[in-house]
Tab-separated table of C-alpha atoms and ligand atoms in Angstrom:
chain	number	residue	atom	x	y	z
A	185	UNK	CA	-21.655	98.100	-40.236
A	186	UNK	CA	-22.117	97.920	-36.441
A	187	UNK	CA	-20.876	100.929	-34.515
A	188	UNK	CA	-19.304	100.105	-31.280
A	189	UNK	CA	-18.800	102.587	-28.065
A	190	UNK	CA	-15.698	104.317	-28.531
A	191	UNK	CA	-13.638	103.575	-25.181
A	192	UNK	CA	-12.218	106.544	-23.364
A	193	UNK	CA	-9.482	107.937	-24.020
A	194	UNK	CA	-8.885	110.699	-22.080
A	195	UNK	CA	-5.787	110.782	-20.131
A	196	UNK	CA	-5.141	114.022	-18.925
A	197	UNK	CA	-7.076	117.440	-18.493
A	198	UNK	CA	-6.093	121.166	-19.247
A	199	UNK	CA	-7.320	123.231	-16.131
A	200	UNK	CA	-5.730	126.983	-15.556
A	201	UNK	CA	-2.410	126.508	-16.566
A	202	UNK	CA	-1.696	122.949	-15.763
A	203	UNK	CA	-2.053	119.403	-17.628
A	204	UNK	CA	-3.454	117.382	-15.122
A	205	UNK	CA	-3.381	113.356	-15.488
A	206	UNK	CA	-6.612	111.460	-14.463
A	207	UNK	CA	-6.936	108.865	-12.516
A	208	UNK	CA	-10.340	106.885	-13.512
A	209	UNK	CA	-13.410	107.277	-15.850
A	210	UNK	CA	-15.685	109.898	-15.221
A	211	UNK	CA	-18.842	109.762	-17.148
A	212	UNK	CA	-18.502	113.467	-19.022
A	213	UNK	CA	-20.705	112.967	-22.195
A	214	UNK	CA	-19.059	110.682	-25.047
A	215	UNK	CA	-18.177	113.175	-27.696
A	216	UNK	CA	-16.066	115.009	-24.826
A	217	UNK	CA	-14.019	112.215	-23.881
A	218	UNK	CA	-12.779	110.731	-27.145
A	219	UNK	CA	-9.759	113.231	-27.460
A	220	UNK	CA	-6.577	112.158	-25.027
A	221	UNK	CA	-7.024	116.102	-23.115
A	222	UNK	CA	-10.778	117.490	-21.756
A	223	UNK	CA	-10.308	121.407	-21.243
A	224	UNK	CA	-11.882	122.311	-18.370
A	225	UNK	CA	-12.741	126.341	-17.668
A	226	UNK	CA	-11.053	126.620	-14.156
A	227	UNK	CA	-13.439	129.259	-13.151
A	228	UNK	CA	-16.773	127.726	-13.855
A	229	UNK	CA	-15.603	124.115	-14.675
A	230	UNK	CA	-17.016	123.975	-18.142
A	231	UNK	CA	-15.539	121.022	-20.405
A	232	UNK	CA	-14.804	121.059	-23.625
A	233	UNK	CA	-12.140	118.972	-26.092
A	234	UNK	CA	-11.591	122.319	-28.117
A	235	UNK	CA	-8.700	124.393	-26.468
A	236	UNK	CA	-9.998	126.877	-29.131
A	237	UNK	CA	-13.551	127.297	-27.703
A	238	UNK	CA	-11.920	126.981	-24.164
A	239	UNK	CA	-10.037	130.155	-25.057
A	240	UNK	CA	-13.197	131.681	-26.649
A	241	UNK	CA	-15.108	131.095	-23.417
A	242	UNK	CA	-12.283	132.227	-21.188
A	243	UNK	CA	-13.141	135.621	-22.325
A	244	UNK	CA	-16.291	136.133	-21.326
A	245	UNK	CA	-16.975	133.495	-18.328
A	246	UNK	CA	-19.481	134.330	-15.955
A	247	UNK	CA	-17.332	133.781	-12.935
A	248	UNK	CA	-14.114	134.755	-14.217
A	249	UNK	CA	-13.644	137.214	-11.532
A	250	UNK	CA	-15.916	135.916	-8.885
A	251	UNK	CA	-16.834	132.501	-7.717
A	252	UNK	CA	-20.311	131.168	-7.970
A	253	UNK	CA	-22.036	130.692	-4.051
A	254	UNK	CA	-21.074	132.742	-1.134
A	255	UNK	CA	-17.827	133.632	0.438
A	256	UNK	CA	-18.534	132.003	3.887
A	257	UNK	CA	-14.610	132.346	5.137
A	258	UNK	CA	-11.645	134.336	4.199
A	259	UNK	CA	-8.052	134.597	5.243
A	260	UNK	CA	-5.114	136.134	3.511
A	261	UNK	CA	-4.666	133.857	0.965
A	262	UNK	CA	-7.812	131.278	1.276
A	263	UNK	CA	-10.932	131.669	0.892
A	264	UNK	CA	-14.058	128.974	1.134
A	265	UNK	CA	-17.393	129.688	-0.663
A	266	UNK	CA	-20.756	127.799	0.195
A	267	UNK	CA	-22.058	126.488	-3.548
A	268	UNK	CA	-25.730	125.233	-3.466
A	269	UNK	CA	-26.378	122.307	-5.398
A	270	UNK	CA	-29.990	123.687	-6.432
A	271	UNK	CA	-29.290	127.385	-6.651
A	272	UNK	CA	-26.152	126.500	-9.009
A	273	UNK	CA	-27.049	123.108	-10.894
A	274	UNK	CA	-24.358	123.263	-13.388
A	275	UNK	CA	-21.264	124.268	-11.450
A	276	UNK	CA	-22.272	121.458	-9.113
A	277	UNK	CA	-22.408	118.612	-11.781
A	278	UNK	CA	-19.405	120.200	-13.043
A	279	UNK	CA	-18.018	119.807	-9.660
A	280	UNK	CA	-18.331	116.274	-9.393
A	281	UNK	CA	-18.071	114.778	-12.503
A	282	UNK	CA	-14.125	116.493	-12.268
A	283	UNK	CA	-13.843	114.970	-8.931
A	284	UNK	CA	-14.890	111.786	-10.375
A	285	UNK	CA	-11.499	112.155	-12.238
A	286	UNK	CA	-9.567	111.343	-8.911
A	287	UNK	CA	-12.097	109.243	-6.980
A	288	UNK	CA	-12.493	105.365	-8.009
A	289	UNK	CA	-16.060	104.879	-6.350
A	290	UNK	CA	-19.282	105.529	-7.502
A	291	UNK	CA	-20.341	109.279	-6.442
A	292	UNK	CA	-23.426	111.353	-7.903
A	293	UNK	CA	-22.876	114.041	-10.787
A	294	UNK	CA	-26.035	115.286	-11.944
A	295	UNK	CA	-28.675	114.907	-8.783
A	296	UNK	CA	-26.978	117.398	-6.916
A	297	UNK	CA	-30.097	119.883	-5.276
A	298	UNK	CA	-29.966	118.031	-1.725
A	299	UNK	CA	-25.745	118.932	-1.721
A	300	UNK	CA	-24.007	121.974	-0.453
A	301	UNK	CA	-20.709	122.175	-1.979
A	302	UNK	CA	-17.644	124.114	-0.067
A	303	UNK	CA	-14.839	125.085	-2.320
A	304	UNK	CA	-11.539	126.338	-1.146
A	305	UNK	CA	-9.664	128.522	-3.202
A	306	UNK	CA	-6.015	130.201	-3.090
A	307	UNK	CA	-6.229	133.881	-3.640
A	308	UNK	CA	-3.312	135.552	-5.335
A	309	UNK	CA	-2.742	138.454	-3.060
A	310	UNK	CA	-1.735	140.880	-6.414
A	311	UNK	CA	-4.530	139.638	-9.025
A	312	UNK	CA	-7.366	138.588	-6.295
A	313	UNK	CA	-7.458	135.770	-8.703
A	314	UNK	CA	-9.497	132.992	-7.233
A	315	UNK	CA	-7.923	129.398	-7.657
A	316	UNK	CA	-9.322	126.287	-7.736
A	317	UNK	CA	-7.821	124.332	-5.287
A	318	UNK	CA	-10.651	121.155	-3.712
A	319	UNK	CA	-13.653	120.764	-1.948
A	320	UNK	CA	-16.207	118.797	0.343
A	321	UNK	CA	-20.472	118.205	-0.417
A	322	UNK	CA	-22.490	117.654	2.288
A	323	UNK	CA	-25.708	116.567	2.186
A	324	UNK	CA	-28.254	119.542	3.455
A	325	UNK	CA	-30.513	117.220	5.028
A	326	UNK	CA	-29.535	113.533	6.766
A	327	UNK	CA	-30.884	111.992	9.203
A	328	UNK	CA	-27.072	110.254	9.627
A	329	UNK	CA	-24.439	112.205	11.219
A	330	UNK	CA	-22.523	112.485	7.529
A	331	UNK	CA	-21.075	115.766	7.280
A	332	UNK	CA	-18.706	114.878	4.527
A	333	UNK	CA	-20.072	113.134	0.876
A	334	UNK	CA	-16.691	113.574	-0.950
A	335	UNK	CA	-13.811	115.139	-0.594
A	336	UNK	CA	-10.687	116.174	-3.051
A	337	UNK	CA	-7.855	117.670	-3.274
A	338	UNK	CA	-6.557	118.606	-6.824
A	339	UNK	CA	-3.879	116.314	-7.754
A	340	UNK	CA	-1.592	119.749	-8.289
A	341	UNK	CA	-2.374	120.715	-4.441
A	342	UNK	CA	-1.948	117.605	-3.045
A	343	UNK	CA	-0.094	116.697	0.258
A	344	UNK	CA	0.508	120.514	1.091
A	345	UNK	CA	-2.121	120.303	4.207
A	346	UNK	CA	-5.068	121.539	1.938
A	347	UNK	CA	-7.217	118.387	2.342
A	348	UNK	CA	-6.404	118.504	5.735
A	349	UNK	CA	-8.241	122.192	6.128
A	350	UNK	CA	-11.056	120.867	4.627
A	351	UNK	CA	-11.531	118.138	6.882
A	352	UNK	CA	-10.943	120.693	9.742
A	353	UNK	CA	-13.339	123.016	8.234
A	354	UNK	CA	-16.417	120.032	7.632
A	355	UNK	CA	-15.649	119.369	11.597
A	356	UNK	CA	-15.760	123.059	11.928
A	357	UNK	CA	-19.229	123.406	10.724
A	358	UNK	CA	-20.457	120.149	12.457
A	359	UNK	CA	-19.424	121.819	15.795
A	360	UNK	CA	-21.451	125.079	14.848
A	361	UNK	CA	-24.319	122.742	14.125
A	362	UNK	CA	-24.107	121.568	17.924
A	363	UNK	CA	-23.579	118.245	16.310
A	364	UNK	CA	-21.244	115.190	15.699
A	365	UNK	CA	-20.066	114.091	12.282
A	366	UNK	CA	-18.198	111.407	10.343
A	367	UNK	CA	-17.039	111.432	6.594
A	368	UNK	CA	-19.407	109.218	4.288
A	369	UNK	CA	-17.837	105.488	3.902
A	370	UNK	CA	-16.550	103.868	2.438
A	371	UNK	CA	-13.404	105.958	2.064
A	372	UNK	CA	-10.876	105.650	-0.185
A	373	UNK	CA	-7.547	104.517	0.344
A	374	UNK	CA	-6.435	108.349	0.311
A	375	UNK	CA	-9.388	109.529	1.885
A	376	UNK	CA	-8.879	107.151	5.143
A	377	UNK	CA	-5.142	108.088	5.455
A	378	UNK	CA	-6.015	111.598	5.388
A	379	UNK	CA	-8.634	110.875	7.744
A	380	UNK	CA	-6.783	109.061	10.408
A	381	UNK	CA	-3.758	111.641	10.537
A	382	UNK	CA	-6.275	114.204	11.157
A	383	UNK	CA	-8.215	112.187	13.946
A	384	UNK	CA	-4.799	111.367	15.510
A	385	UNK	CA	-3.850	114.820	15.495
A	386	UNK	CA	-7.337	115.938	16.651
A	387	UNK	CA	-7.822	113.705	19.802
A	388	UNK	CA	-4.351	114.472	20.749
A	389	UNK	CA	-5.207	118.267	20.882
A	390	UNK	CA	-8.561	118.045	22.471
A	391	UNK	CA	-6.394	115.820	25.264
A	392	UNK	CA	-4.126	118.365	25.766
A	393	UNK	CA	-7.150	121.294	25.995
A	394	UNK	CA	-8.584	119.458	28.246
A	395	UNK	CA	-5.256	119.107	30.809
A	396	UNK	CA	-4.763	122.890	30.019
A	397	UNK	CA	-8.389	124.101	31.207
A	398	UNK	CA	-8.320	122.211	34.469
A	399	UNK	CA	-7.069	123.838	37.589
A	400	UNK	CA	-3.489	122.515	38.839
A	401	UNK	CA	-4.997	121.137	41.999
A	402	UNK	CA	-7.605	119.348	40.013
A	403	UNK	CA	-4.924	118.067	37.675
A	404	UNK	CA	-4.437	114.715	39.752
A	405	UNK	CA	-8.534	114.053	39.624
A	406	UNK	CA	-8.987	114.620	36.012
A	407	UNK	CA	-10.536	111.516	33.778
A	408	UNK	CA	-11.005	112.051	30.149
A	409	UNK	CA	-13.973	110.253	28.321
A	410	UNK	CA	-14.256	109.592	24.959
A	411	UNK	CA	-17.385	111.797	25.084
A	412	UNK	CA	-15.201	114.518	26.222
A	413	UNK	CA	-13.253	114.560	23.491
A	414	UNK	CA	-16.416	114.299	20.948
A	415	UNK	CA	-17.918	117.786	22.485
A	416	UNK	CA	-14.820	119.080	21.348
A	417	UNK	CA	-13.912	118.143	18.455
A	418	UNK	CA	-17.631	117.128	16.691
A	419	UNK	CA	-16.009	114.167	16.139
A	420	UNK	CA	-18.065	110.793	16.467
A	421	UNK	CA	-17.276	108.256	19.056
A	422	UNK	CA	-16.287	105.458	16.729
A	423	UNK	CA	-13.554	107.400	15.166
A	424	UNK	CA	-12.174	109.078	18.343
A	425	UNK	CA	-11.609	105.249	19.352
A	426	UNK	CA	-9.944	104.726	15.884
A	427	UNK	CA	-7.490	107.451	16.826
A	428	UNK	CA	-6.252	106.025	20.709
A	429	UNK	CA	-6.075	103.279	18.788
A	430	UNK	CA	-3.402	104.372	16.563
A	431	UNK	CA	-2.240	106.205	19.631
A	432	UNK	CA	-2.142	103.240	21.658
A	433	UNK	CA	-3.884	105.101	24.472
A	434	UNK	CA	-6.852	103.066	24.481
A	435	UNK	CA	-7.431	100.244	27.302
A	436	UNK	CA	-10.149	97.704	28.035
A	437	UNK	CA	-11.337	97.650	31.887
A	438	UNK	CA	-12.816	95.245	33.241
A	439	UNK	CA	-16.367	96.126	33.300
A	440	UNK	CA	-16.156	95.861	28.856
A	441	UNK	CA	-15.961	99.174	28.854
A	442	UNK	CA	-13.162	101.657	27.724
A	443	UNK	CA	-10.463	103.928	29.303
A	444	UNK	CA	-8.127	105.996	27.858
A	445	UNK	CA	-4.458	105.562	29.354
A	446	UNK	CA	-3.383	109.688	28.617
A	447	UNK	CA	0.297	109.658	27.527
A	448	UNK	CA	1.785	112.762	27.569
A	449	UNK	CA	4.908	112.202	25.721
A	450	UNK	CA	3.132	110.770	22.758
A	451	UNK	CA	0.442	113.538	22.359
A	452	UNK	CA	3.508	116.204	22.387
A	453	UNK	CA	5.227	114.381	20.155
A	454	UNK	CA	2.126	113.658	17.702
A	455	UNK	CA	1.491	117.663	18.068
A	456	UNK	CA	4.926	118.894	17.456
A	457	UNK	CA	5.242	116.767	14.385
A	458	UNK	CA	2.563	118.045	12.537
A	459	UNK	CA	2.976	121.448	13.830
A	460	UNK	CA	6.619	121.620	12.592
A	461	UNK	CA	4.956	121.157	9.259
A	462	UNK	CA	3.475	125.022	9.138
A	463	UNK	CA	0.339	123.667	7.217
A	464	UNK	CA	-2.705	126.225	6.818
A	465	UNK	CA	-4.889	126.493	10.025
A	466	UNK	CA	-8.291	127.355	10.113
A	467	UNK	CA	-8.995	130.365	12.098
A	468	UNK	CA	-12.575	129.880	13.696
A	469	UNK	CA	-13.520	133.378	14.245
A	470	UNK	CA	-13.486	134.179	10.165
A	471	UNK	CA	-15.988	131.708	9.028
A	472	UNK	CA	-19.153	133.773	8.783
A	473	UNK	CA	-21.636	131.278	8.392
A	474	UNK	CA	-25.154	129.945	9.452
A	475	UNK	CA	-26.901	126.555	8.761
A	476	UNK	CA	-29.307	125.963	6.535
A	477	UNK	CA	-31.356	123.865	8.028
B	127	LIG	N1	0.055	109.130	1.258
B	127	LIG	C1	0.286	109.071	2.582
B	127	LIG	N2	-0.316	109.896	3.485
B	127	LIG	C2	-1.202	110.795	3.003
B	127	LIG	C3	-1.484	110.910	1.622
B	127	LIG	C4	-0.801	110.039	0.739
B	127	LIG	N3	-0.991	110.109	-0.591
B	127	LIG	N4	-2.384	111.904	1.441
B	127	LIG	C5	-2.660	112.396	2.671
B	127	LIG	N5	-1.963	111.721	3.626
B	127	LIG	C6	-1.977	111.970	5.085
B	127	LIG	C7	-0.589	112.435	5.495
B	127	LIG	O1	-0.429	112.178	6.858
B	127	LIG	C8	-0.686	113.919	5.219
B	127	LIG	O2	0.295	114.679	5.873
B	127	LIG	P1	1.750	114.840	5.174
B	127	LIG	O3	1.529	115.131	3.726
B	127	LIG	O4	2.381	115.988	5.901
B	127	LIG	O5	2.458	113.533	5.378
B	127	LIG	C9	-2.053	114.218	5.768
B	127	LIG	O6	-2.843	113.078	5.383
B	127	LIG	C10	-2.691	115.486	5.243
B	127	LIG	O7	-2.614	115.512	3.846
B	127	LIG	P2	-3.123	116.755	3.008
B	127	LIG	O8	-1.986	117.357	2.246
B	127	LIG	O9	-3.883	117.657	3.905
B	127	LIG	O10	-4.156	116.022	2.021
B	127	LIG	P3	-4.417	116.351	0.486
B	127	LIG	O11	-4.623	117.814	0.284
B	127	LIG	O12	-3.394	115.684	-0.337
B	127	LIG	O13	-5.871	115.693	0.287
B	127	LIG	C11	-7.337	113.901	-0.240
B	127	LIG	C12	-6.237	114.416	0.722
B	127	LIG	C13	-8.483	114.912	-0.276
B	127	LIG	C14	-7.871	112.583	0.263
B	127	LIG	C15	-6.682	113.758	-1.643
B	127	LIG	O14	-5.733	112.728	-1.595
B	127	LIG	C16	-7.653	113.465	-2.762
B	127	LIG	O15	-8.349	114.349	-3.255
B	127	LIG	N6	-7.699	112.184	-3.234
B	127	LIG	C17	-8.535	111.803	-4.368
B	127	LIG	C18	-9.999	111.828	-3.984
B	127	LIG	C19	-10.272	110.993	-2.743
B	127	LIG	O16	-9.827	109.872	-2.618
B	127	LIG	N7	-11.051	111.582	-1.794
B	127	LIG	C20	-11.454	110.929	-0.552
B	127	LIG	C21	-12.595	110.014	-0.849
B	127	LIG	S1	-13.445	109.497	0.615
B	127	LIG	C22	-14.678	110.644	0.853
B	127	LIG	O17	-14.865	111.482	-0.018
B	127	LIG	C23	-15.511	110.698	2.128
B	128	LIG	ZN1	-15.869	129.386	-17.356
């Protein structure tokens, strides 16, 4: 009799204490996948379709108590570690092939030595229980200005600001790298609405940085170039255009080139709006951090 690929089945994983549905096909070996639930060790992301081994290894996982990597930034209740893709192989492929789960394009899983991998975790302030909540690869060495691969929120933290810090924090390393970056493309649907609030946001605060630093009696001189608004944010040119854009502040002159027409209304308005929504900030001075390269 011919034997024919099983086709997958799994719908949902356990991870900590949630059931998580999956969105697409990730390619975790066969004889994983043809159970409806993958249990997944939230600590070291381990798979398994046994919830009785998953138990087993619960007791005695390596980083149980302490994340694999190094803490690179810490707040009250967050905390980002920097995860080499050679130094910890496993945990890496691990990484992806769960955030293949949520992510419809093709992405790497197992040649992951040229990635660093920063993973954000919520600390619960009794237990100093580390949890699992996303993270961003980077690619140690490009010659592109790339500093994002992937990106993902768990579907459980979703739309609380978390992806948002990440993206912050890539742009946050970028600008300690004296450099300008731009997430890897194409993006997905989610990825480019998550990106575009946080340009919007982004451009309107380096605007209003810039009117704040300049002397009153300067005030009626000032010009603001797109370039000015790269150096501060690390952000590249084509997607601070992308964001006046959206903001409608962005006007052709007549020599082809571009101005930006600064409204003031709109950029308090923009900032308000997503301050109102108390989302996690990043606090600069707490990442403790060098590049590698
Ligand atoms: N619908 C509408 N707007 C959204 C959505 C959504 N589903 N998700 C994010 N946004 C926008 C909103 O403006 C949101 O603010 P609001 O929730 O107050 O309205 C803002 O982005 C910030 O959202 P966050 O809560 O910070 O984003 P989240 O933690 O949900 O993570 C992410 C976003 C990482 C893209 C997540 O949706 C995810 O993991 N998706 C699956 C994987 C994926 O697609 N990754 C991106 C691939 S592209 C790449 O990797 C370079
Ligand atoms: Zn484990």
């Amino acid at each position: 009799s011919q034997s024919y690929a099983p086709l997958a089945k799994l719908r949902c994983i356990h991870f900590g204490d949630k059931e998580i549905d999956t969105w697409y096909n990730s390619p975790y070996p066969e004889e994983y996948t043809s159970k409806y639930v993958l249990h997944i060790c939230e600590h070291c992301l381990k798979y398994t379709d046994s919830s009785f081994v998953l138990d087993r290894h619960l007791l005695k996982c390596a980083y149980k108590y302490m994340p694999p990597g190094n803490e690179i930034y810490r707040d009250r209740c967050v905390s980002v570690f920097e995860v080499d893709g050679r130094k910890n192989t496993i945990y890496c492929q691990n990484l992806c092939l769960l955030a293949k789960l949520f992510l419809n394009s093709k992405t790497l899983y197992y040649d992951v030595e040229p990635f660093m991998f920063y993973v954000l975790y919520e600390i619960k302030p009794a237990s100093e229980h580390y949890s699992f909540v996303g993270y961003f690869s980077k690619e140690k060495l490009n010659s592109t200005n790339y500093n994002v691969s992937c990106i993902l929120t768990l579907p459980t933290h979703q739309r609380k600001g978390y992806g948002n810090f990440l993206i912050e924090f890539s742009y946050l390393l970028t600008r300690r790298e004296y450099k300008l970056g731009t997430p890897e493309k194409p993006l997905s649907e989610l990825g480019l609405l998550s990106y575009r609030n946080y340009w919007k946001h982004t451009v309107c605060r380096s605007i209003k940085w810039i009117i704040d630093n300049v002397s009153p009696e300067m005030l009626p001189f000032l010009t603001v170039s797109i370039s000015d608004i790269c150096d501060i944010s690390g952000m590249v040119a084509n997607d601070v255009v992308t964001a006046l854009e959206q903001l409608e502040m962005l006007v052709k002159q007549h020599d082809q080139k571009y101005g930006i027409l600064v409204d003031m209304e709109v950029i308090e308005e923009v900032l308000s709006n997503w301050d109102s929504k108390n989302y996690l900030k990043i606090q600069p001075e707490n990442l403790i951090w060098k590049s590698v390269v």
